[in-house]
Amino acid sequence: MWDEFFAALTCGRDRAAVLLYVSSGSRASELLGVKPGDINWAKQLIRVVTKGTDDREPVPVSPQALTVLAAYLDHIGLPQAGEPVFRTRRAPDRPLTYWAMRRVIQRVNDRLRTNWTLHDLRHTAATRMANDPILTLSQVRAILRHTIWRPQAAT
């Protein structure tokens, strides 16, 4: 279904975002907060603010995702340094919200009669990484920024 899902996206912004979600495993809100200075084109990384912290952490992304992101940014122009790269398509210019990105996915679902979510894109990334013979599960955990759960000691 991936090819059909990707083909149903209607603009460069949506293609760039979905490719970044699937190649990085970023959470929905993490990716929507990426600013121009968070993109390291040469090292194929983006920096995201990880859930529960204020720290920006580097996350690898695919060359294809960066190519589509570059085309999107070339089309809209680079946002101000402190502004997120994903923007609304209609005036007034403002950052794309979680709810707007969620609606993008819902429109694709309506067309294809599927029920994907933004979090499914993170799961797809995790599955692809786990199936990559070069990556260990420890590396996948680190890329996804998952902490290791440890039960609390009884008091």
PDB file of C-alpha atoms in Angstrom:
ATOM      1  CA  MET A   1       0.000   0.000   0.000  1.00  0.00           C
ATOM      2  CA  TRP A   2       2.967   2.349   0.434  1.00  0.00           C
ATOM      3  CA  ASP A   3       3.192   3.240  -3.264  1.00  0.00           C
ATOM      4  CA  GLU A   4      -0.537   3.960  -3.474  1.00  0.00           C
ATOM      5  CA  PHE A   5      -0.452   5.973  -0.265  1.00  0.00           C
ATOM      6  CA  PHE A   6       2.491   8.081  -1.425  1.00  0.00           C
ATOM      7  CA  ALA A   7       0.957   8.611  -4.889  1.00  0.00           C
ATOM      8  CA  ALA A   8      -2.242   9.922  -3.280  1.00  0.00           C
ATOM      9  CA  LEU A   9      -0.396  12.825  -1.628  1.00  0.00           C
ATOM     10  CA  THR A  10      -1.197  15.981  -3.554  1.00  0.00           C
ATOM     11  CA  CYS A  11       1.689  18.389  -2.917  1.00  0.00           C
ATOM     12  CA  GLY A  12       5.410  18.584  -2.276  1.00  0.00           C
ATOM     13  CA  ARG A  13       4.949  19.603   1.344  1.00  0.00           C
ATOM     14  CA  ASP A  14       2.926  16.494   2.118  1.00  0.00           C
ATOM     15  CA  ARG A  15       5.309  14.206   0.218  1.00  0.00           C
ATOM     16  CA  ALA A  16       8.317  15.692   2.035  1.00  0.00           C
ATOM     17  CA  ALA A  17       6.669  15.353   5.443  1.00  0.00           C
ATOM     18  CA  VAL A  18       5.543  11.752   4.876  1.00  0.00           C
ATOM     19  CA  LEU A  19       8.967  10.712   3.552  1.00  0.00           C
ATOM     20  CA  LEU A  20      10.625  12.310   6.564  1.00  0.00           C
ATOM     21  CA  TYR A  21       8.198  10.563   8.934  1.00  0.00           C
ATOM     22  CA  VAL A  22       8.830   7.179   7.321  1.00  0.00           C
ATOM     23  CA  SER A  23      12.592   7.532   7.052  1.00  0.00           C
ATOM     24  CA  SER A  24      13.248   9.102  10.468  1.00  0.00           C
ATOM     25  CA  GLY A  25      10.598   7.561  12.679  1.00  0.00           C
ATOM     26  CA  SER A  26       9.936  11.011  14.131  1.00  0.00           C
ATOM     27  CA  ARG A  27       6.815  11.594  16.142  1.00  0.00           C
ATOM     28  CA  ALA A  28       4.218  13.848  14.511  1.00  0.00           C
ATOM     29  CA  SER A  29       4.941  16.897  16.648  1.00  0.00           C
ATOM     30  CA  GLU A  30       8.713  16.409  16.494  1.00  0.00           C
ATOM     31  CA  LEU A  31       8.853  16.696  12.724  1.00  0.00           C
ATOM     32  CA  LEU A  32       6.472  19.649  12.569  1.00  0.00           C
ATOM     33  CA  GLY A  33       8.884  21.606  14.785  1.00  0.00           C
ATOM     34  CA  VAL A  34      11.903  21.240  12.474  1.00  0.00           C
ATOM     35  CA  LYS A  35      13.400  24.615  11.525  1.00  0.00           C
ATOM     36  CA  PRO A  36      15.816  25.447   8.688  1.00  0.00           C
ATOM     37  CA  GLY A  37      18.800  25.315  11.049  1.00  0.00           C
ATOM     38  CA  ASP A  38      17.782  21.806  12.130  1.00  0.00           C
ATOM     39  CA  ILE A  39      18.511  20.315   8.719  1.00  0.00           C
ATOM     40  CA  ASN A  40      22.013  19.005   8.122  1.00  0.00           C
ATOM     41  CA  TRP A  41      21.956  18.299   4.399  1.00  0.00           C
ATOM     42  CA  ALA A  42      25.513  16.970   4.206  1.00  0.00           C
ATOM     43  CA  LYS A  43      25.146  14.472   7.051  1.00  0.00           C
ATOM     44  CA  GLN A  44      21.534  13.556   6.136  1.00  0.00           C
ATOM     45  CA  LEU A  45      20.205  14.466   9.586  1.00  0.00           C
ATOM     46  CA  ILE A  46      17.440  16.544  11.051  1.00  0.00           C
ATOM     47  CA  ARG A  47      17.311  17.703  14.656  1.00  0.00           C
ATOM     48  CA  VAL A  48      14.037  17.249  16.520  1.00  0.00           C
ATOM     49  CA  VAL A  49      12.840  18.194  19.982  1.00  0.00           C
ATOM     50  CA  THR A  50      12.283  14.819  21.594  1.00  0.00           C
ATOM     51  CA  LYS A  51       9.141  14.061  23.564  1.00  0.00           C
ATOM     52  CA  GLY A  52       9.428  15.149  27.173  1.00  0.00           C
ATOM     53  CA  THR A  53      12.557  17.288  26.680  1.00  0.00           C
ATOM     54  CA  ASP A  54      13.649  20.620  25.265  1.00  0.00           C
ATOM     55  CA  ASP A  55      16.728  19.038  23.678  1.00  0.00           C
ATOM     56  CA  ARG A  56      17.182  18.895  19.930  1.00  0.00           C
ATOM     57  CA  GLU A  57      18.494  15.473  18.957  1.00  0.00           C
ATOM     58  CA  PRO A  58      19.894  14.436  15.557  1.00  0.00           C
ATOM     59  CA  VAL A  59      17.910  11.860  13.602  1.00  0.00           C
ATOM     60  CA  PRO A  60      19.025  10.265  10.310  1.00  0.00           C
ATOM     61  CA  VAL A  61      16.770  10.716   7.270  1.00  0.00           C
ATOM     62  CA  SER A  62      16.815   9.259   3.785  1.00  0.00           C
ATOM     63  CA  PRO A  63      18.404  10.984   0.785  1.00  0.00           C
ATOM     64  CA  GLN A  64      15.042  10.706  -1.007  1.00  0.00           C
ATOM     65  CA  ALA A  65      13.282  12.559   1.828  1.00  0.00           C
ATOM     66  CA  LEU A  66      15.879  15.340   1.717  1.00  0.00           C
ATOM     67  CA  THR A  67      15.559  15.634  -2.054  1.00  0.00           C
ATOM     68  CA  VAL A  68      11.789  16.065  -1.815  1.00  0.00           C
ATOM     69  CA  LEU A  69      12.199  18.453   1.140  1.00  0.00           C
ATOM     70  CA  ALA A  70      14.664  20.556  -0.882  1.00  0.00           C
ATOM     71  CA  ALA A  71      12.204  20.755  -3.787  1.00  0.00           C
ATOM     72  CA  TYR A  72       9.417  21.807  -1.396  1.00  0.00           C
ATOM     73  CA  LEU A  73      11.598  24.507   0.200  1.00  0.00           C
ATOM     74  CA  ASP A  74      12.750  25.686  -3.220  1.00  0.00           C
ATOM     75  CA  HIS A  75       9.096  26.078  -4.195  1.00  0.00           C
ATOM     76  CA  ILE A  76       7.921  27.973  -1.076  1.00  0.00           C
ATOM     77  CA  GLY A  77      11.157  29.710  -0.128  1.00  0.00           C
ATOM     78  CA  LEU A  78      13.105  29.133   3.062  1.00  0.00           C
ATOM     79  CA  PRO A  79      11.179  30.153   6.210  1.00  0.00           C
ATOM     80  CA  GLN A  80      12.792  32.486   8.733  1.00  0.00           C
ATOM     81  CA  ALA A  81      15.506  30.816  10.838  1.00  0.00           C
ATOM     82  CA  GLY A  82      13.300  30.382  13.920  1.00  0.00           C
ATOM     83  CA  GLU A  83      10.206  29.218  12.025  1.00  0.00           C
ATOM     84  CA  PRO A  84       9.232  25.600  11.265  1.00  0.00           C
ATOM     85  CA  VAL A  85       9.805  24.482   7.666  1.00  0.00           C
ATOM     86  CA  PHE A  86       6.354  22.944   7.228  1.00  0.00           C
ATOM     87  CA  ARG A  87       3.892  25.742   6.493  1.00  0.00           C
ATOM     88  CA  THR A  88       0.230  26.076   5.630  1.00  0.00           C
ATOM     89  CA  ARG A  89      -0.539  26.262   1.924  1.00  0.00           C
ATOM     90  CA  ARG A  90      -3.079  29.083   2.230  1.00  0.00           C
ATOM     91  CA  ALA A  91      -2.682  32.583   3.638  1.00  0.00           C
ATOM     92  CA  PRO A  92      -1.889  33.644   6.188  1.00  0.00           C
ATOM     93  CA  ASP A  93       1.496  31.936   6.238  1.00  0.00           C
ATOM     94  CA  ARG A  94       1.859  30.007   9.488  1.00  0.00           C
ATOM     95  CA  PRO A  95       3.371  26.752  10.771  1.00  0.00           C
ATOM     96  CA  LEU A  96       1.557  23.549   9.886  1.00  0.00           C
ATOM     97  CA  THR A  97      -0.208  22.141  12.944  1.00  0.00           C
ATOM     98  CA  TYR A  98      -0.569  18.553  14.061  1.00  0.00           C
ATOM     99  CA  TRP A  99      -4.292  18.720  13.248  1.00  0.00           C
ATOM    100  CA  ALA A 100      -3.645  19.977   9.710  1.00  0.00           C
ATOM    101  CA  MET A 101      -1.100  17.210   9.061  1.00  0.00           C
ATOM    102  CA  ARG A 102      -3.519  14.689  10.523  1.00  0.00           C
ATOM    103  CA  ARG A 103      -6.143  15.964   8.071  1.00  0.00           C
ATOM    104  CA  VAL A 104      -3.707  15.384   5.168  1.00  0.00           C
ATOM    105  CA  ILE A 105      -3.523  11.719   6.175  1.00  0.00           C
ATOM    106  CA  GLN A 106      -7.302  11.527   6.586  1.00  0.00           C
ATOM    107  CA  ARG A 107      -7.831  12.819   3.028  1.00  0.00           C
ATOM    108  CA  VAL A 108      -5.535  10.100   1.683  1.00  0.00           C
ATOM    109  CA  ASN A 109      -7.426   7.536   3.758  1.00  0.00           C
ATOM    110  CA  ASP A 110     -10.711   8.770   2.277  1.00  0.00           C
ATOM    111  CA  ARG A 111      -9.349   8.328  -1.256  1.00  0.00           C
ATOM    112  CA  LEU A 112      -7.825   4.902  -0.652  1.00  0.00           C
ATOM    113  CA  ARG A 113     -10.319   3.589   1.909  1.00  0.00           C
ATOM    114  CA  THR A 114      -7.505   2.974   4.377  1.00  0.00           C
ATOM    115  CA  ASN A 115      -7.070   3.981   8.004  1.00  0.00           C
ATOM    116  CA  TRP A 116      -3.438   5.077   8.357  1.00  0.00           C
ATOM    117  CA  THR A 117      -2.415   7.479  11.105  1.00  0.00           C
ATOM    118  CA  LEU A 118       0.624   9.664  11.584  1.00  0.00           C
ATOM    119  CA  HIS A 119       1.782   7.238  14.251  1.00  0.00           C
ATOM    120  CA  ASP A 120       1.527   4.380  11.715  1.00  0.00           C
ATOM    121  CA  LEU A 121       4.261   6.170   9.746  1.00  0.00           C
ATOM    122  CA  ARG A 122       6.495   5.956  12.835  1.00  0.00           C
ATOM    123  CA  HIS A 123       5.675   2.239  13.128  1.00  0.00           C
ATOM    124  CA  THR A 124       6.496   1.769   9.437  1.00  0.00           C
ATOM    125  CA  ALA A 125       9.874   3.434  10.002  1.00  0.00           C
ATOM    126  CA  ALA A 126      10.533   1.231  13.031  1.00  0.00           C
ATOM    127  CA  THR A 127       9.638  -1.922  11.101  1.00  0.00           C
ATOM    128  CA  ARG A 128      11.870  -0.949   8.183  1.00  0.00           C
ATOM    129  CA  MET A 129      14.750  -0.195  10.544  1.00  0.00           C
ATOM    130  CA  ALA A 130      14.265  -3.434  12.498  1.00  0.00           C
ATOM    131  CA  ASN A 131      14.334  -5.390   9.229  1.00  0.00           C
ATOM    132  CA  ASP A 132      17.545  -3.684   8.076  1.00  0.00           C
ATOM    133  CA  PRO A 133      20.363  -6.211   8.603  1.00  0.00           C
ATOM    134  CA  ILE A 134      22.869  -3.388   9.188  1.00  0.00           C
ATOM    135  CA  LEU A 135      21.024  -1.932  12.203  1.00  0.00           C
ATOM    136  CA  THR A 136      20.873  -3.533  15.630  1.00  0.00           C
ATOM    137  CA  LEU A 137      17.760  -3.251  17.785  1.00  0.00           C
ATOM    138  CA  SER A 138      19.764  -0.997  20.122  1.00  0.00           C
ATOM    139  CA  GLN A 139      20.470   1.340  17.219  1.00  0.00           C
ATOM    140  CA  VAL A 140      16.799   1.322  16.175  1.00  0.00           C
ATOM    141  CA  ARG A 141      15.809   2.182  19.753  1.00  0.00           C
ATOM    142  CA  ALA A 142      18.310   5.051  19.788  1.00  0.00           C
ATOM    143  CA  ILE A 143      17.138   6.420  16.421  1.00  0.00           C
ATOM    144  CA  LEU A 144      13.512   6.307  17.589  1.00  0.00           C
ATOM    145  CA  ARG A 145      14.558   7.924  20.876  1.00  0.00           C
ATOM    146  CA  HIS A 146      12.906   5.247  22.994  1.00  0.00           C
ATOM    147  CA  THR A 147      14.002   4.890  26.561  1.00  0.00           C
ATOM    148  CA  ILE A 148      14.437   1.500  28.113  1.00  0.00           C
ATOM    149  CA  TRP A 149      11.607   0.760  30.509  1.00  0.00           C
ATOM    150  CA  ARG A 150      12.685  -0.391  33.910  1.00  0.00           C
ATOM    151  CA  PRO A 151      10.177  -1.376  36.573  1.00  0.00           C
ATOM    152  CA  GLN A 152      10.225   0.713  39.730  1.00  0.00           C
ATOM    153  CA  ALA A 153      11.677  -0.943  42.790  1.00  0.00           C
ATOM    154  CA  ALA A 154       9.153  -1.625  45.530  1.00  0.00           C
ATOM    155  CA  THR A 155       9.360   0.771  48.460  1.00  0.00           C
TER     156      THR A 155
END
